[in-house]
Every structure is written in C-alpha cells, then in structure tokens.
C-alpha cells in the first residue's frame, strides 16, 4: 500500500512542483485522502446508519451529526497518523517511545481539530442553517489548515 501511495504522490507532484514544497504537497494529498474517508464515513453514518432524530444514551441526547462526527474521527485518526508520518513528514522513528510520543502529540492535535471542527460545524448548522454534510466539509477545511501548522511545528518536528 505504501509503495502505491508513494508512486501516485511522485507521479502527480510534477504538476505541483513549481508551487508547493514536497512536504506541503504530500500533507495535502494524503490529508485529502484521509479527509475524503472522514467525510464519507460521516455521510454514511448520518444519512444511512443513524436515526435522524439522534440517540439518547443514559438520558443524554446526541444529535446524529454529533455521533457521526465522533465515529468518523475515531476511524480516521489512526489512518491519518500513519499517512502523515509515513508520507508527509517522513519522520524516521528510531525508538518505540519516539513513536508513542508522536502518536500522543498527533492525537492531541487532532482532538483540537475535532473540537474546532465540531464548533464550526455546529455554528453553521444551528446559526446559519447549513445542511450538515456541507457544514462538515466547510468546517473540515478550516480545521485542517490549523492542523497542518500544528502537526508540522508540534508533532512531527525533526530532531536536530
């Protein structure tokens, strides 16, 4: 799988070489792949799996879009970490603890991204009456922009 992804990254980088450094290009490319997976999982859960009225758990009511957001998040965190570490930041992990620390940092950043994503999505849905899937797409673009900077300068900082 890694060889296939590397092949396609290198193949299409020729189109972007003049505009983007490879790291940013690779982050955007694999991030787009993971984001598409995230949005597809969200849409499937929201439109086909969960009841539109939401779900009550132990007396607490959760909207379908909130549960869909969390499910998509939990599924795409591991794939996003692997994609970012392997293809975008190409961090050579020398010790198991180094990988564990990076995974914890990655999780903290994506957790922040989830919070940002949720707050923007909820605002778009409740205040501006935007359809939930469209609100998810808009909020994801904003959250991912913040995440890139945090991943680059916090999670995947190369040791000197």
PDB file of C-alpha atoms in Angstrom:
ATOM      1  CA  UNK A   1       0.000   0.000   0.000  1.00  0.00           C
ATOM      2  CA  UNK A   2       2.814   2.408   0.898  1.00  0.00           C
ATOM      3  CA  UNK A   3       4.505   1.808  -2.462  1.00  0.00           C
ATOM      4  CA  UNK A   4       1.282   2.570  -4.338  1.00  0.00           C
ATOM      5  CA  UNK A   5       0.735   5.802  -2.404  1.00  0.00           C
ATOM      6  CA  UNK A   6       4.375   6.836  -2.940  1.00  0.00           C
ATOM      7  CA  UNK A   7       4.064   6.107  -6.654  1.00  0.00           C
ATOM      8  CA  UNK A   8       0.996   8.333  -7.028  1.00  0.00           C
ATOM      9  CA  UNK A   9       2.458  11.086  -4.854  1.00  0.00           C
ATOM     10  CA  UNK A  10       5.574  11.209  -7.019  1.00  0.00           C
ATOM     11  CA  UNK A  11       3.598  10.931 -10.246  1.00  0.00           C
ATOM     12  CA  UNK A  12       1.354  13.915  -9.502  1.00  0.00           C
ATOM     13  CA  UNK A  13       3.975  16.030  -7.741  1.00  0.00           C
ATOM     14  CA  UNK A  14       5.284  17.047 -11.167  1.00  0.00           C
ATOM     15  CA  UNK A  15       2.134  19.146 -11.568  1.00  0.00           C
ATOM     16  CA  UNK A  16       2.672  20.980  -8.274  1.00  0.00           C
ATOM     17  CA  UNK A  17       6.464  21.151  -8.048  1.00  0.00           C
ATOM     18  CA  UNK A  18       6.611  24.834  -9.039  1.00  0.00           C
ATOM     19  CA  UNK A  19       4.015  25.887  -6.462  1.00  0.00           C
ATOM     20  CA  UNK A  20       4.473  23.690  -3.399  1.00  0.00           C
ATOM     21  CA  UNK A  21       7.339  22.158  -1.468  1.00  0.00           C
ATOM     22  CA  UNK A  22       7.052  18.370  -1.406  1.00  0.00           C
ATOM     23  CA  UNK A  23       6.171  18.178   2.298  1.00  0.00           C
ATOM     24  CA  UNK A  24       3.201  20.502   1.977  1.00  0.00           C
ATOM     25  CA  UNK A  25       2.077  18.772  -1.217  1.00  0.00           C
ATOM     26  CA  UNK A  26       2.304  15.337   0.409  1.00  0.00           C
ATOM     27  CA  UNK A  27       0.460  16.556   3.517  1.00  0.00           C
ATOM     28  CA  UNK A  28      -2.324  17.996   1.386  1.00  0.00           C
ATOM     29  CA  UNK A  29      -2.522  14.875  -0.792  1.00  0.00           C
ATOM     30  CA  UNK A  30      -2.612  12.258   1.977  1.00  0.00           C
ATOM     31  CA  UNK A  31      -4.666  14.618   4.126  1.00  0.00           C
ATOM     32  CA  UNK A  32      -7.183  14.895   1.302  1.00  0.00           C
ATOM     33  CA  UNK A  33      -7.332  11.112   1.088  1.00  0.00           C
ATOM     34  CA  UNK A  34      -7.956  10.820   4.826  1.00  0.00           C
ATOM     35  CA  UNK A  35     -10.403  13.738   4.758  1.00  0.00           C
ATOM     36  CA  UNK A  36     -12.421  12.125   1.987  1.00  0.00           C
ATOM     37  CA  UNK A  37     -12.523   8.939   4.055  1.00  0.00           C
ATOM     38  CA  UNK A  38     -13.643  11.002   7.083  1.00  0.00           C
ATOM     39  CA  UNK A  39     -16.408  12.783   5.164  1.00  0.00           C
ATOM     40  CA  UNK A  40     -17.636   9.552   3.541  1.00  0.00           C
ATOM     41  CA  UNK A  41     -17.837   7.834   6.938  1.00  0.00           C
ATOM     42  CA  UNK A  42     -19.621  10.893   8.375  1.00  0.00           C
ATOM     43  CA  UNK A  43     -22.117  10.992   5.493  1.00  0.00           C
ATOM     44  CA  UNK A  44     -22.788   7.237   5.616  1.00  0.00           C
ATOM     45  CA  UNK A  45     -23.398   7.344   9.360  1.00  0.00           C
ATOM     46  CA  UNK A  46     -25.523  10.491   9.194  1.00  0.00           C
ATOM     47  CA  UNK A  47     -27.620   9.634   6.135  1.00  0.00           C
ATOM     48  CA  UNK A  48     -27.889   5.833   6.301  1.00  0.00           C
ATOM     49  CA  UNK A  49     -26.913   4.325   9.647  1.00  0.00           C
ATOM     50  CA  UNK A  50     -28.052   6.575  12.486  1.00  0.00           C
ATOM     51  CA  UNK A  51     -31.636   7.673  13.070  1.00  0.00           C
ATOM     52  CA  UNK A  52     -32.276  11.306  12.067  1.00  0.00           C
ATOM     53  CA  UNK A  53     -33.742  12.082  15.493  1.00  0.00           C
ATOM     54  CA  UNK A  54     -30.433  11.265  17.147  1.00  0.00           C
ATOM     55  CA  UNK A  55     -29.732   8.883  20.001  1.00  0.00           C
ATOM     56  CA  UNK A  56     -30.261   9.112  23.742  1.00  0.00           C
ATOM     57  CA  UNK A  57     -27.608   7.432  25.867  1.00  0.00           C
ATOM     58  CA  UNK A  58     -28.161   7.290  29.631  1.00  0.00           C
ATOM     59  CA  UNK A  59     -30.616  10.167  29.434  1.00  0.00           C
ATOM     60  CA  UNK A  60     -28.337  12.399  27.338  1.00  0.00           C
ATOM     61  CA  UNK A  61     -29.491  13.182  23.802  1.00  0.00           C
ATOM     62  CA  UNK A  62     -26.917  13.318  20.997  1.00  0.00           C
ATOM     63  CA  UNK A  63     -27.707  14.644  17.529  1.00  0.00           C
ATOM     64  CA  UNK A  64     -26.981  12.255  14.646  1.00  0.00           C
ATOM     65  CA  UNK A  65     -24.404  14.626  13.193  1.00  0.00           C
ATOM     66  CA  UNK A  66     -22.509  14.709  16.511  1.00  0.00           C
ATOM     67  CA  UNK A  67     -22.328  10.918  16.716  1.00  0.00           C
ATOM     68  CA  UNK A  68     -21.384  10.706  13.029  1.00  0.00           C
ATOM     69  CA  UNK A  69     -18.573  13.210  13.600  1.00  0.00           C
ATOM     70  CA  UNK A  70     -17.155  11.183  16.510  1.00  0.00           C
ATOM     71  CA  UNK A  71     -17.366   7.864  14.636  1.00  0.00           C
ATOM     72  CA  UNK A  72     -15.598   9.318  11.589  1.00  0.00           C
ATOM     73  CA  UNK A  73     -12.965  10.871  13.872  1.00  0.00           C
ATOM     74  CA  UNK A  74     -12.209   7.614  15.703  1.00  0.00           C
ATOM     75  CA  UNK A  75     -11.834   5.673  12.470  1.00  0.00           C
ATOM     76  CA  UNK A  76      -9.632   8.202  10.661  1.00  0.00           C
ATOM     77  CA  UNK A  77      -7.206   9.125  13.483  1.00  0.00           C
ATOM     78  CA  UNK A  78      -5.030   6.005  13.023  1.00  0.00           C
ATOM     79  CA  UNK A  79      -5.054   6.253   9.224  1.00  0.00           C
ATOM     80  CA  UNK A  80      -4.241   9.962   9.369  1.00  0.00           C
ATOM     81  CA  UNK A  81      -1.298   9.393  11.728  1.00  0.00           C
ATOM     82  CA  UNK A  82       0.161   6.690   9.515  1.00  0.00           C
ATOM     83  CA  UNK A  83      -0.302   8.733   6.335  1.00  0.00           C
ATOM     84  CA  UNK A  84       1.156  11.944   7.804  1.00  0.00           C
ATOM     85  CA  UNK A  85       4.093  10.206   9.469  1.00  0.00           C
ATOM     86  CA  UNK A  86       4.926   7.992   6.515  1.00  0.00           C
ATOM     87  CA  UNK A  87       4.393  10.272   3.535  1.00  0.00           C
ATOM     88  CA  UNK A  88       4.182  13.934   4.554  1.00  0.00           C
ATOM     89  CA  UNK A  89       6.669  14.328   7.345  1.00  0.00           C
ATOM     90  CA  UNK A  90       8.711  11.168   6.707  1.00  0.00           C
ATOM     91  CA  UNK A  91       9.825  11.018  10.298  1.00  0.00           C
ATOM     92  CA  UNK A  92      12.294   8.272  10.971  1.00  0.00           C
ATOM     93  CA  UNK A  93      11.198   6.719  14.227  1.00  0.00           C
ATOM     94  CA  UNK A  94      14.208   5.270  15.980  1.00  0.00           C
ATOM     95  CA  UNK A  95      12.619   4.179  19.225  1.00  0.00           C
ATOM     96  CA  UNK A  96       9.237   2.897  20.230  1.00  0.00           C
ATOM     97  CA  UNK A  97       8.912   5.755  22.738  1.00  0.00           C
ATOM     98  CA  UNK A  98       9.534   8.276  19.959  1.00  0.00           C
ATOM     99  CA  UNK A  99       6.642   6.804  18.001  1.00  0.00           C
ATOM    100  CA  UNK A 100       4.439   6.754  21.102  1.00  0.00           C
ATOM    101  CA  UNK A 101       5.204  10.405  21.884  1.00  0.00           C
ATOM    102  CA  UNK A 102       4.425  11.407  18.321  1.00  0.00           C
ATOM    103  CA  UNK A 103       1.172   9.458  18.412  1.00  0.00           C
ATOM    104  CA  UNK A 104       0.150  11.242  21.636  1.00  0.00           C
ATOM    105  CA  UNK A 105       1.046  14.634  20.133  1.00  0.00           C
ATOM    106  CA  UNK A 106      -0.789  13.719  16.941  1.00  0.00           C
ATOM    107  CA  UNK A 107      -3.849  12.697  18.933  1.00  0.00           C
ATOM    108  CA  UNK A 108      -3.813  15.983  20.875  1.00  0.00           C
ATOM    109  CA  UNK A 109      -3.670  17.979  17.656  1.00  0.00           C
ATOM    110  CA  UNK A 110      -6.459  16.021  16.001  1.00  0.00           C
ATOM    111  CA  UNK A 111      -8.508  16.244  19.193  1.00  0.00           C
ATOM    112  CA  UNK A 112      -8.148  20.022  18.950  1.00  0.00           C
ATOM    113  CA  UNK A 113      -9.136  19.661  15.303  1.00  0.00           C
ATOM    114  CA  UNK A 114     -12.212  17.690  16.308  1.00  0.00           C
ATOM    115  CA  UNK A 115     -13.216  20.440  18.730  1.00  0.00           C
ATOM    116  CA  UNK A 116     -12.660  23.128  16.122  1.00  0.00           C
ATOM    117  CA  UNK A 117     -14.476  21.043  13.505  1.00  0.00           C
ATOM    118  CA  UNK A 118     -17.434  20.483  15.834  1.00  0.00           C
ATOM    119  CA  UNK A 119     -17.768  24.113  16.933  1.00  0.00           C
ATOM    120  CA  UNK A 120     -17.648  25.434  13.379  1.00  0.00           C
ATOM    121  CA  UNK A 121     -19.973  22.712  12.087  1.00  0.00           C
ATOM    122  CA  UNK A 122     -22.465  23.258  14.930  1.00  0.00           C
ATOM    123  CA  UNK A 123     -22.408  27.036  14.350  1.00  0.00           C
ATOM    124  CA  UNK A 124     -23.010  26.575  10.624  1.00  0.00           C
ATOM    125  CA  UNK A 125     -25.898  24.168  11.255  1.00  0.00           C
ATOM    126  CA  UNK A 126     -27.616  25.957  14.139  1.00  0.00           C
ATOM    127  CA  UNK A 127     -26.956  29.625  13.363  1.00  0.00           C
ATOM    128  CA  UNK A 128     -26.728  29.650   9.568  1.00  0.00           C
ATOM    129  CA  UNK A 129     -28.975  26.610   8.850  1.00  0.00           C
ATOM    130  CA  UNK A 130     -26.391  24.972   6.579  1.00  0.00           C
ATOM    131  CA  UNK A 131     -27.076  21.340   5.625  1.00  0.00           C
ATOM    132  CA  UNK A 132     -24.955  19.094   7.943  1.00  0.00           C
ATOM    133  CA  UNK A 133     -22.820  17.415   5.253  1.00  0.00           C
ATOM    134  CA  UNK A 134     -21.960  20.771   3.645  1.00  0.00           C
ATOM    135  CA  UNK A 135     -21.257  22.226   7.101  1.00  0.00           C
ATOM    136  CA  UNK A 136     -18.912  19.277   7.734  1.00  0.00           C
ATOM    137  CA  UNK A 137     -16.987  19.973   4.532  1.00  0.00           C
ATOM    138  CA  UNK A 138     -16.572  23.686   5.327  1.00  0.00           C
ATOM    139  CA  UNK A 139     -15.543  23.073   8.937  1.00  0.00           C
ATOM    140  CA  UNK A 140     -13.088  20.373   7.869  1.00  0.00           C
ATOM    141  CA  UNK A 141     -11.242  22.725   5.500  1.00  0.00           C
ATOM    142  CA  UNK A 142     -10.765  25.266   8.287  1.00  0.00           C
ATOM    143  CA  UNK A 143      -9.761  22.690  10.907  1.00  0.00           C
ATOM    144  CA  UNK A 144      -7.266  21.019   8.557  1.00  0.00           C
ATOM    145  CA  UNK A 145      -5.499  24.299   7.870  1.00  0.00           C
ATOM    146  CA  UNK A 146      -4.892  24.744  11.587  1.00  0.00           C
ATOM    147  CA  UNK A 147      -3.912  21.083  11.976  1.00  0.00           C
ATOM    148  CA  UNK A 148      -1.210  21.275   9.299  1.00  0.00           C
ATOM    149  CA  UNK A 149       0.625  24.008  11.162  1.00  0.00           C
ATOM    150  CA  UNK A 150       0.325  22.206  14.481  1.00  0.00           C
ATOM    151  CA  UNK A 151       1.442  18.863  13.015  1.00  0.00           C
ATOM    152  CA  UNK A 152       4.440  20.439  11.301  1.00  0.00           C
ATOM    153  CA  UNK A 153       5.664  22.529  14.234  1.00  0.00           C
ATOM    154  CA  UNK A 154       4.499  20.425  17.189  1.00  0.00           C
ATOM    155  CA  UNK A 155       4.015  16.759  16.333  1.00  0.00           C
ATOM    156  CA  UNK A 156       6.477  15.941  13.576  1.00  0.00           C
ATOM    157  CA  UNK A 157       9.353  18.246  14.447  1.00  0.00           C
ATOM    158  CA  UNK A 158      12.570  16.642  13.255  1.00  0.00           C
ATOM    159  CA  UNK A 159      15.301  16.304  15.835  1.00  0.00           C
ATOM    160  CA  UNK A 160      18.456  18.230  15.030  1.00  0.00           C
TER     161      UNK A 160
END
